[in-house]
PDB file of C-alpha atoms in Angstrom:
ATOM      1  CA  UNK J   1      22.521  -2.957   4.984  1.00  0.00           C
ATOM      2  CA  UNK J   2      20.464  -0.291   3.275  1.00  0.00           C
ATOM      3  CA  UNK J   3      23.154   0.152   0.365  1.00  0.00           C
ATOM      4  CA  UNK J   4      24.011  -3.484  -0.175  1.00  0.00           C
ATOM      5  CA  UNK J   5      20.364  -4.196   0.147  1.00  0.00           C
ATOM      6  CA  UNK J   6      21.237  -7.713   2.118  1.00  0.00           C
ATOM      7  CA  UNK J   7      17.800  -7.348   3.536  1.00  0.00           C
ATOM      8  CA  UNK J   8      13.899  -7.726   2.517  1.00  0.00           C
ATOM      9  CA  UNK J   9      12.802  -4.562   2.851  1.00  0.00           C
ATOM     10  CA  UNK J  10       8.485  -4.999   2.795  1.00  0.00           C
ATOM     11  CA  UNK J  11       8.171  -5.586   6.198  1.00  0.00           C
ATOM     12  CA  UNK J  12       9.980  -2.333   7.118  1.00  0.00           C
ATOM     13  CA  UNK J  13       8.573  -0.826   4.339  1.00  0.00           C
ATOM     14  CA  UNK J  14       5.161  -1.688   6.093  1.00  0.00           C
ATOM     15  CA  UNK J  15       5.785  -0.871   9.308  1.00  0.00           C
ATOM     16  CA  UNK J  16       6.980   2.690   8.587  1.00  0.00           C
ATOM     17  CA  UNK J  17       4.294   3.509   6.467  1.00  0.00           C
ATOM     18  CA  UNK J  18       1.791   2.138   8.743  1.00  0.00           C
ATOM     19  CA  UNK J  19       3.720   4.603  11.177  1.00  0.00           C
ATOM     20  CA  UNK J  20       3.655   7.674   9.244  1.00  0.00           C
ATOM     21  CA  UNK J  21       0.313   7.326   8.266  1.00  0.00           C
ATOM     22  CA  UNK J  22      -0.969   6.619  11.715  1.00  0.00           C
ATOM     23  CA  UNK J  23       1.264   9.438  13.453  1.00  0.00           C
ATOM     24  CA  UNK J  24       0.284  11.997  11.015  1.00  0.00           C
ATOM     25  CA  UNK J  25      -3.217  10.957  11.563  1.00  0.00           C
ATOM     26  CA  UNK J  26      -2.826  11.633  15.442  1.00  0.00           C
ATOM     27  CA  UNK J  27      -1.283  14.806  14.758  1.00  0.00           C
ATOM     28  CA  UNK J  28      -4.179  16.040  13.098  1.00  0.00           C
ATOM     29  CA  UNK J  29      -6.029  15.496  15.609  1.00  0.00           C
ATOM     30  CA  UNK J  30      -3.844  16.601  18.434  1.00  0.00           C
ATOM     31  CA  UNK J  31      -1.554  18.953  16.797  1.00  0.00           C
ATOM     32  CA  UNK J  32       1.628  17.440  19.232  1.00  0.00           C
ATOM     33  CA  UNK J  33       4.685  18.047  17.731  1.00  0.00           C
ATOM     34  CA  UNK J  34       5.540  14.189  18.540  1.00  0.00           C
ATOM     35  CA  UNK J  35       3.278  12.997  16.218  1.00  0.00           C
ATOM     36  CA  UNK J  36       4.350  15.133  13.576  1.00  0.00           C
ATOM     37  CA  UNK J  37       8.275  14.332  13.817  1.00  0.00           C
ATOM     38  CA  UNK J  38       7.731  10.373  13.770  1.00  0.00           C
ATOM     39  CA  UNK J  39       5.415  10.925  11.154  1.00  0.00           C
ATOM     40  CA  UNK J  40       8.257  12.540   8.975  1.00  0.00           C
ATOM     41  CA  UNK J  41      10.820  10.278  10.571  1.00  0.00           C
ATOM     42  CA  UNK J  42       8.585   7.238   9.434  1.00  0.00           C
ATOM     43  CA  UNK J  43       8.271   8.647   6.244  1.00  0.00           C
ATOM     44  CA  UNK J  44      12.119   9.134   5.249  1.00  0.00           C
ATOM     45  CA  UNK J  45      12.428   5.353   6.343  1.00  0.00           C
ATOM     46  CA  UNK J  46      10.052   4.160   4.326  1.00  0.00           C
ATOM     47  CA  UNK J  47      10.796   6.200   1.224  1.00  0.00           C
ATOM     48  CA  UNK J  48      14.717   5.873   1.506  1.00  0.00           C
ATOM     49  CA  UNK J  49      14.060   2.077   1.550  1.00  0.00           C
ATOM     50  CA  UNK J  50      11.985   1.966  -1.582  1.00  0.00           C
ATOM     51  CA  UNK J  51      11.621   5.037  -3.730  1.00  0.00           C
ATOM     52  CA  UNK J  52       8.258   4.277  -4.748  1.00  0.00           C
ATOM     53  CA  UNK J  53       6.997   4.415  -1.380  1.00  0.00           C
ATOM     54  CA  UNK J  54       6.546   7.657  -2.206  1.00  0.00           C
ATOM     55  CA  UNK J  55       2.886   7.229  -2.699  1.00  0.00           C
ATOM     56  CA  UNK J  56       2.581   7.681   0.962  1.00  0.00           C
ATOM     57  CA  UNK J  57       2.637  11.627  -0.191  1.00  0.00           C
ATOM     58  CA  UNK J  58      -1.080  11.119  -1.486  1.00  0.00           C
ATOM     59  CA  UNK J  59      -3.101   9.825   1.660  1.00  0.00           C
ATOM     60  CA  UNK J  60      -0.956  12.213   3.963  1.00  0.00           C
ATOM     61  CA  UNK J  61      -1.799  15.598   1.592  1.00  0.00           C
ATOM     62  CA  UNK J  62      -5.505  14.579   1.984  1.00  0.00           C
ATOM     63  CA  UNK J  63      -5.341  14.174   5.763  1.00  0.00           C
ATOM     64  CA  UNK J  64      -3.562  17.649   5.894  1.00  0.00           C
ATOM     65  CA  UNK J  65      -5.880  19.520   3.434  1.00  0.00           C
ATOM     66  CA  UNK J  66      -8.611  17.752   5.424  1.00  0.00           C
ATOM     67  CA  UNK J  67      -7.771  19.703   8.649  1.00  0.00           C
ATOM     68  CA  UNK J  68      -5.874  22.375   7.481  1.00  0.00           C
ATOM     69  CA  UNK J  69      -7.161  23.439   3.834  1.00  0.00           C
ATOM     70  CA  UNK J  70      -4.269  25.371   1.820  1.00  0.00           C
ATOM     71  CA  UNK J  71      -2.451  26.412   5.186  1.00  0.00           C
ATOM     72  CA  UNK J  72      -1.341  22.587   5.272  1.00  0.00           C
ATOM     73  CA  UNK J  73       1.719  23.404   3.714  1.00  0.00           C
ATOM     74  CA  UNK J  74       2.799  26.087   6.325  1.00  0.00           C
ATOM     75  CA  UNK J  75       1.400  23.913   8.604  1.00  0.00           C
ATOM     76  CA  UNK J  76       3.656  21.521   8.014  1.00  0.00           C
ATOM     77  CA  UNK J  77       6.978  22.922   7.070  1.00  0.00           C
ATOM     78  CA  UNK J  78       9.256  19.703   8.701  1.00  0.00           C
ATOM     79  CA  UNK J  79       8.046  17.585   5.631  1.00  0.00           C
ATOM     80  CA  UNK J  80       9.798  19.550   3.272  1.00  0.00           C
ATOM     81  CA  UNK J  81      13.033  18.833   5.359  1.00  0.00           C
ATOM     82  CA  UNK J  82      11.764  15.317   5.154  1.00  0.00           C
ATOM     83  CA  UNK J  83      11.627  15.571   1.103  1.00  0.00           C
ATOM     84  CA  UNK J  84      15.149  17.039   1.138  1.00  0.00           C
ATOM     85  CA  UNK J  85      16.345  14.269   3.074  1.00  0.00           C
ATOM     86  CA  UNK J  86      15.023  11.708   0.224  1.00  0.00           C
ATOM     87  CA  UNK J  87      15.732  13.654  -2.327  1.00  0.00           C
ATOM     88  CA  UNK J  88      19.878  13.899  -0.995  1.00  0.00           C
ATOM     89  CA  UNK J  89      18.820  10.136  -0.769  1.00  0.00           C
ATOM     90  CA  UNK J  90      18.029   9.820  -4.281  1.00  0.00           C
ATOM     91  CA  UNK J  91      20.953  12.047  -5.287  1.00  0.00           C
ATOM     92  CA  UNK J  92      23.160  10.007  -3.539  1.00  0.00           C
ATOM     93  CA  UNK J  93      22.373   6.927  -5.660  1.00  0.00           C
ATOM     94  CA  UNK J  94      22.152   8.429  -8.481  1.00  0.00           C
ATOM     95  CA  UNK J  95      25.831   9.131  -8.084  1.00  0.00           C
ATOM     96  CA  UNK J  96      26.510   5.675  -7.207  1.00  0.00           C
ATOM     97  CA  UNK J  97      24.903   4.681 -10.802  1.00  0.00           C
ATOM     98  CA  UNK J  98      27.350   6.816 -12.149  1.00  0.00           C
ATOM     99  CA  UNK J  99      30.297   5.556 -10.621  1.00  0.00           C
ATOM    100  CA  UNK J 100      29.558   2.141 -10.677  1.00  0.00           C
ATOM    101  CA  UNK J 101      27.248   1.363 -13.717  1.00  0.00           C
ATOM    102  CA  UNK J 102      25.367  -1.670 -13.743  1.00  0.00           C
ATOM    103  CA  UNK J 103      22.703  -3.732 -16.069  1.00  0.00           C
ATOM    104  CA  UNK J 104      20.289  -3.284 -13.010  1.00  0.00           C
ATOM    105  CA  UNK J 105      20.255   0.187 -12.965  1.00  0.00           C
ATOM    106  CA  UNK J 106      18.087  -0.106 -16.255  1.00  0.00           C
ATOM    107  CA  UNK J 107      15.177  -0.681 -14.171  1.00  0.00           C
ATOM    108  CA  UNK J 108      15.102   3.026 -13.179  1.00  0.00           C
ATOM    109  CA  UNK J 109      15.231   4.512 -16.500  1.00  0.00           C
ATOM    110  CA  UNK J 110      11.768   6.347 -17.941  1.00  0.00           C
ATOM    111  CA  UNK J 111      11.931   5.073 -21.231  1.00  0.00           C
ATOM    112  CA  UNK J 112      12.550   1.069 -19.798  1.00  0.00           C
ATOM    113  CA  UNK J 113       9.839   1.356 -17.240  1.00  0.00           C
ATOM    114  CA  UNK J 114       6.902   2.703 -19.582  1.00  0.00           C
ATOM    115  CA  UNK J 115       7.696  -0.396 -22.032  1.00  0.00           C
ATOM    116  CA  UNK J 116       7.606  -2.428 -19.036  1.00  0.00           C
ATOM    117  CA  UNK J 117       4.146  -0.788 -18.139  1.00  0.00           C
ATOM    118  CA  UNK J 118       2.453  -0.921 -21.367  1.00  0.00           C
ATOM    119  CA  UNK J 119       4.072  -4.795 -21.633  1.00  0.00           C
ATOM    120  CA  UNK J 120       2.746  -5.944 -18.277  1.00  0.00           C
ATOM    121  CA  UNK J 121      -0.811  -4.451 -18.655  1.00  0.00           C
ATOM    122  CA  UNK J 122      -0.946  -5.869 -22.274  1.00  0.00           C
ATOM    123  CA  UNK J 123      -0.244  -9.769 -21.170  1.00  0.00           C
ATOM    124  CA  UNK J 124      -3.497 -11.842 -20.077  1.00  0.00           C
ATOM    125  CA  UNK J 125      -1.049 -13.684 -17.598  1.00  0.00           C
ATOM    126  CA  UNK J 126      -0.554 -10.596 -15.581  1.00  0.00           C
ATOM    127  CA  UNK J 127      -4.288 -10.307 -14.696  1.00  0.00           C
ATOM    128  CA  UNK J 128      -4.034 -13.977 -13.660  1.00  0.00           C
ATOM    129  CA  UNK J 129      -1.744 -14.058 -11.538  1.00  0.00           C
ATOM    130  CA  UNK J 130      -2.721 -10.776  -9.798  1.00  0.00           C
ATOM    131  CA  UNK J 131      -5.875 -12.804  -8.778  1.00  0.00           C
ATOM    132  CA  UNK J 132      -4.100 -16.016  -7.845  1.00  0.00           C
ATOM    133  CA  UNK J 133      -1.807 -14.133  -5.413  1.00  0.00           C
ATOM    134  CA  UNK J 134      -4.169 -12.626  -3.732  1.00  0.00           C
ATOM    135  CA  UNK J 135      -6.763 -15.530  -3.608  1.00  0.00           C
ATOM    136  CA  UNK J 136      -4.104 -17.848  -2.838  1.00  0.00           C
ATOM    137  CA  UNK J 137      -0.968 -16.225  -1.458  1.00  0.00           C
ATOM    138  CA  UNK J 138      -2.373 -12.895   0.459  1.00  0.00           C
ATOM    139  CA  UNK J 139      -5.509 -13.506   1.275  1.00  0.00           C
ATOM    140  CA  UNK J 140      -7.355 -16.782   1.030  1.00  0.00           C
ATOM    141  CA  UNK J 141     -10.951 -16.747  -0.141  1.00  0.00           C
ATOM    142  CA  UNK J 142     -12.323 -15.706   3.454  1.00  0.00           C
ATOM    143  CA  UNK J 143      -9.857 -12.922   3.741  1.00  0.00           C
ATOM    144  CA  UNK J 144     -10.698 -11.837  -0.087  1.00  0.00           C
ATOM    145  CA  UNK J 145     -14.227 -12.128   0.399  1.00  0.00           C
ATOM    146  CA  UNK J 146     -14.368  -9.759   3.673  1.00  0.00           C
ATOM    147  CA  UNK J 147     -11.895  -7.623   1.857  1.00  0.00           C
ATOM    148  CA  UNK J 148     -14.726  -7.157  -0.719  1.00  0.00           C
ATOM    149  CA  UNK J 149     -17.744  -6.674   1.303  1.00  0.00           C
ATOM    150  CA  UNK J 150     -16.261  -3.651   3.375  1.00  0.00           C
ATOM    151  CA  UNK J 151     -15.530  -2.450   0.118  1.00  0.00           C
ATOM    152  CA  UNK J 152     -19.169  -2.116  -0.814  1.00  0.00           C
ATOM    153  CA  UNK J 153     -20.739  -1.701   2.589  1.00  0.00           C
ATOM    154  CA  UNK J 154     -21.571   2.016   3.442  1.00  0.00           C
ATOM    155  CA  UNK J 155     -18.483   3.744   5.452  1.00  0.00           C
ATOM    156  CA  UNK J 156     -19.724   4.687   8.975  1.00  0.00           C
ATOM    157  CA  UNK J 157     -16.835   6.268  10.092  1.00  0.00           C
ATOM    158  CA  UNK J 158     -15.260   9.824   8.611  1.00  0.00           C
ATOM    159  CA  UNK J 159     -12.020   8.762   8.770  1.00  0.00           C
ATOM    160  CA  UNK J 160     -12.396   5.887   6.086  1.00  0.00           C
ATOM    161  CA  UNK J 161     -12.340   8.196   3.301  1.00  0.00           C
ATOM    162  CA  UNK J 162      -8.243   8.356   4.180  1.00  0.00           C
ATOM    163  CA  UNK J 163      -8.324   4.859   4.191  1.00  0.00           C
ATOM    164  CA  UNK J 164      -9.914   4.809   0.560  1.00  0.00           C
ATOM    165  CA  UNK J 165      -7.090   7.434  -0.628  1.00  0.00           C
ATOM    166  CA  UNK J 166      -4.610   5.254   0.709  1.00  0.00           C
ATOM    167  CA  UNK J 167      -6.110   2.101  -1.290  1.00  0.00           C
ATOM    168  CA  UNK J 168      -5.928   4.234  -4.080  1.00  0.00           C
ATOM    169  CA  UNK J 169      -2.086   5.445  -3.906  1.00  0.00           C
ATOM    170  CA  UNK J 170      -1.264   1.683  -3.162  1.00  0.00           C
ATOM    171  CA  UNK J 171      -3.301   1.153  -7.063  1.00  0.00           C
ATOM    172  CA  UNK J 172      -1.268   3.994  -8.121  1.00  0.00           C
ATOM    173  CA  UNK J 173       1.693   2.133  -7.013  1.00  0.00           C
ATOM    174  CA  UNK J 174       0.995  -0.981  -8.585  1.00  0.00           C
ATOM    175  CA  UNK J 175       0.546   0.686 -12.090  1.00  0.00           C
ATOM    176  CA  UNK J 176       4.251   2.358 -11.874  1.00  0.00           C
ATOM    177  CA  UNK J 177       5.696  -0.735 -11.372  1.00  0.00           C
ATOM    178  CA  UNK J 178       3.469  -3.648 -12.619  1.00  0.00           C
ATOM    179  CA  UNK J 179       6.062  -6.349 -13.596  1.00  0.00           C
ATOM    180  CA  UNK J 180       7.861  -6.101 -10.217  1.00  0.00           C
ATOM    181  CA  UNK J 181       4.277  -6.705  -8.465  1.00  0.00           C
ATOM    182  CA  UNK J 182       3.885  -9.720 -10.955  1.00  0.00           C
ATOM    183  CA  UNK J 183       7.190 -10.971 -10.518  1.00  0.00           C
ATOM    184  CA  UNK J 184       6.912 -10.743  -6.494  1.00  0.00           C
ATOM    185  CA  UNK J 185       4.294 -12.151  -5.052  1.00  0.00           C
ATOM    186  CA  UNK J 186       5.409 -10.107  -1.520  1.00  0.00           C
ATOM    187  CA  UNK J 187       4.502  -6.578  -3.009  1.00  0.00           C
ATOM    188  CA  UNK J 188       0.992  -7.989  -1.971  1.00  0.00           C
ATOM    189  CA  UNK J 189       1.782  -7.058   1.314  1.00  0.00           C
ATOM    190  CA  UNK J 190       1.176  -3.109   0.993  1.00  0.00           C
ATOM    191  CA  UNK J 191      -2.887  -3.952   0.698  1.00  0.00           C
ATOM    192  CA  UNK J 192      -2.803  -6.107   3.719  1.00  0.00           C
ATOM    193  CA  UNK J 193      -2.993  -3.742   5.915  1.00  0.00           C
ATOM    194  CA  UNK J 194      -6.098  -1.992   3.847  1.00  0.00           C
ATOM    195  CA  UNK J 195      -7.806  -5.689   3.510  1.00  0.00           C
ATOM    196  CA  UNK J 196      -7.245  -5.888   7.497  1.00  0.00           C
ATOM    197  CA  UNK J 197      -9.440  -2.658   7.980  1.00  0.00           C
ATOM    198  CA  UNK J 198     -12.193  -3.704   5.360  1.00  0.00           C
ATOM    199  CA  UNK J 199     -12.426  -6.782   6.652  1.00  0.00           C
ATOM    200  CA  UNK J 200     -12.438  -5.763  10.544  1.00  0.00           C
ATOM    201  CA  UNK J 201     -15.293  -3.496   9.223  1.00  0.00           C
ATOM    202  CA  UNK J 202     -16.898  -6.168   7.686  1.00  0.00           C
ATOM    203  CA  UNK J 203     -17.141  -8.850  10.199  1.00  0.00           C
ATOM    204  CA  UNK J 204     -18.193  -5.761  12.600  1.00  0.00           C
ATOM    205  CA  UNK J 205     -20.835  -4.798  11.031  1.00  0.00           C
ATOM    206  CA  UNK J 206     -22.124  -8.531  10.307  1.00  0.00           C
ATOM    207  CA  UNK J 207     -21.512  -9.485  13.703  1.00  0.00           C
ATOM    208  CA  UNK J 208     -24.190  -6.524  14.798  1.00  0.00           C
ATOM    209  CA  UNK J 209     -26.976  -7.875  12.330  1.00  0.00           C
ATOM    210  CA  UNK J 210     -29.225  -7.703   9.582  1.00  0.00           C
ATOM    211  CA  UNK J 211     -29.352  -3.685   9.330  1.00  0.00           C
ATOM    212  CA  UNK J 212     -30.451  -1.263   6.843  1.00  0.00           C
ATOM    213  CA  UNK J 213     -26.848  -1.102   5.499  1.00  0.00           C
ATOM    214  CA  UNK J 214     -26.209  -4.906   5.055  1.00  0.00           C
ATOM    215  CA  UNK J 215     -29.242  -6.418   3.713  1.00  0.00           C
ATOM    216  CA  UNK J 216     -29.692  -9.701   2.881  1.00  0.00           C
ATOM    217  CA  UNK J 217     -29.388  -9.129  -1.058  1.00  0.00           C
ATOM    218  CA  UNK J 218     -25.616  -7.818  -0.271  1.00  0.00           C
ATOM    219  CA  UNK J 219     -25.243 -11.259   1.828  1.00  0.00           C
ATOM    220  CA  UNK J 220     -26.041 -13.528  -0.983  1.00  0.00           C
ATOM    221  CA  UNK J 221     -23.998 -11.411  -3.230  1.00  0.00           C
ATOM    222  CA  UNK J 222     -21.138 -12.020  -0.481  1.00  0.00           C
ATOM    223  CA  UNK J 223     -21.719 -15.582   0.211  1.00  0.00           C
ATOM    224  CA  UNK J 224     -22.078 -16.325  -3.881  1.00  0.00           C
ATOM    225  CA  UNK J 225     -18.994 -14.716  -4.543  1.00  0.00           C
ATOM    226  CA  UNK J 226     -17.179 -16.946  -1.367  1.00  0.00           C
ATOM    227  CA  UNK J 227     -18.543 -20.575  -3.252  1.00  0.00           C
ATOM    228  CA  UNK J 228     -17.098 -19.218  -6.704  1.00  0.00           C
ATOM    229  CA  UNK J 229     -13.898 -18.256  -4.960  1.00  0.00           C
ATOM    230  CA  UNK J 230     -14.097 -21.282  -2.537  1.00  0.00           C
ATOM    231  CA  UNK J 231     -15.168 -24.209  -4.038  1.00  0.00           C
ATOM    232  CA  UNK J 232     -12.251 -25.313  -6.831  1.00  0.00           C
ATOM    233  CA  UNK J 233      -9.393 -24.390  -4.170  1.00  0.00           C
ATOM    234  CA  UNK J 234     -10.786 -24.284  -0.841  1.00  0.00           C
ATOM    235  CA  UNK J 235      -9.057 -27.509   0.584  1.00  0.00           C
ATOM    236  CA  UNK J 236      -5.255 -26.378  -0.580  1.00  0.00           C
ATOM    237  CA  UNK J 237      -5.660 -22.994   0.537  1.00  0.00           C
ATOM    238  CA  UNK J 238      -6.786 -24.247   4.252  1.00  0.00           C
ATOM    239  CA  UNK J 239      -4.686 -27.347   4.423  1.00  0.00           C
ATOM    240  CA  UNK J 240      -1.229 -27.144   5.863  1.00  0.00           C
ATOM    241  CA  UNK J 241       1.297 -29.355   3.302  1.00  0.00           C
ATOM    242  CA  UNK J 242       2.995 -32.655   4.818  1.00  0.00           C
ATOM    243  CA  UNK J 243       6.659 -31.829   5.404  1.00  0.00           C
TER     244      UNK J 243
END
């Protein structure tokens, strides 16, 4: 399966990343060997089955230099048996390239992939229909709108600021491979789980009241952005279709 690639791989791709980052997360805090070889084992899985998945890398090095500081690499010497499992991985493809070339294997050459960069971020329909996915096909105005407001509401909890690196390796992924995320609507699907925790935070700390952090200015700034969003598309986006 994982050479013929006969399957869809996001799902996986999700919940192994979701499993590396959460088991790595534990074993910071506990320090159980466990934790630490199903985060590595998550992390080969999700890597081997998409080689940009390799963002992961970023929110885990902040976790460990978090608790450890510089010792985090000595700290954690079975992820370097991890990366020479991926790389062997990568190796291993690579040779396949060679032996059996193919129009497809384009896609991972450096010089095709920074035309397709500067291309994609150059077209006003890429911009488009990054916003119409994920109004529309990830995350409905509701989900969007909650997304947004635990953006901007304070962070009450320490361990959020992982959660903000990880947002930002999943941007860093999107800019490496921009026409595949605008020719896919799926690759929406490594912010869900982000959106999920901004928007649990969200809803949590509306459903505790009017505090000092969410004032009412931020709630008219919410609910003004939700009629904007809302009011050309609500009834499609909330309707189920006739079969």
């Amino acid at each position: 399966i994982y050479l013929s690639r006969s399957a869809h791989y996001e799902m996986a791709i999700i919940f192994f990343s979701i499993g590396a980052l959460y088991s790595f997360y534990r074993w910071t805090e506990t320090e159980r060997f466990s934790y630490a070889l199903a985060a590595n084992v998550s992390f080969i899985f999700a890597v081997l089955l998409k080689i940009p998945n390799a963002y992961l890398l970023l929110p885990l090095f902040f976790m460990a230099y978090q608790r450890w500081g510089m010792g985090c690499f000595k700290k954690n010497w079975l992820a370097f048996i991890s990366l020479g499992v991926v790389l062997l991985g990568q190796g291993w493809l690579g040779h396949l390239r060679e032996i059996a070339p193919h129009p497809h294997w384009e896609h991972f050459s450096l010089d095709y992939n920074l035309k397709s960069i500067m291309a994609t971020f150059s077209a006003g329909e890429f911009y488009k229909k990054v916003y119409t996915d994920a109004l529309h096909y990830a995350l409905t105005p509701f989900g969007l709108t909650f997304f947004v407001l635990g953006l901007i509401l304070p962070s009450r909890h320490a361990g959020e600021k992982m959660v903000w690196v990880w947002l930002g390796s999943v941007v860093f992924f999107y800019i490496l491979i921009p026409e595949t995320f605008w020719a896919h609507s799926y690759y929406h699907i490594h912010y869900l789980p982000i959106a999920a925790i901004f928007s649990a935070k969200a809803v949590s700390m509306l459903s505790a009241g009017l505090t000092p952090h969410v004032t009412k200015k931020t709630l008219a700034v919410v609910g003004a952005a939700f009629v904007l969003l809302s009011a050309r598309y609500a009834v499609s986006f909330y309707t189920i279709p006739e079969a």
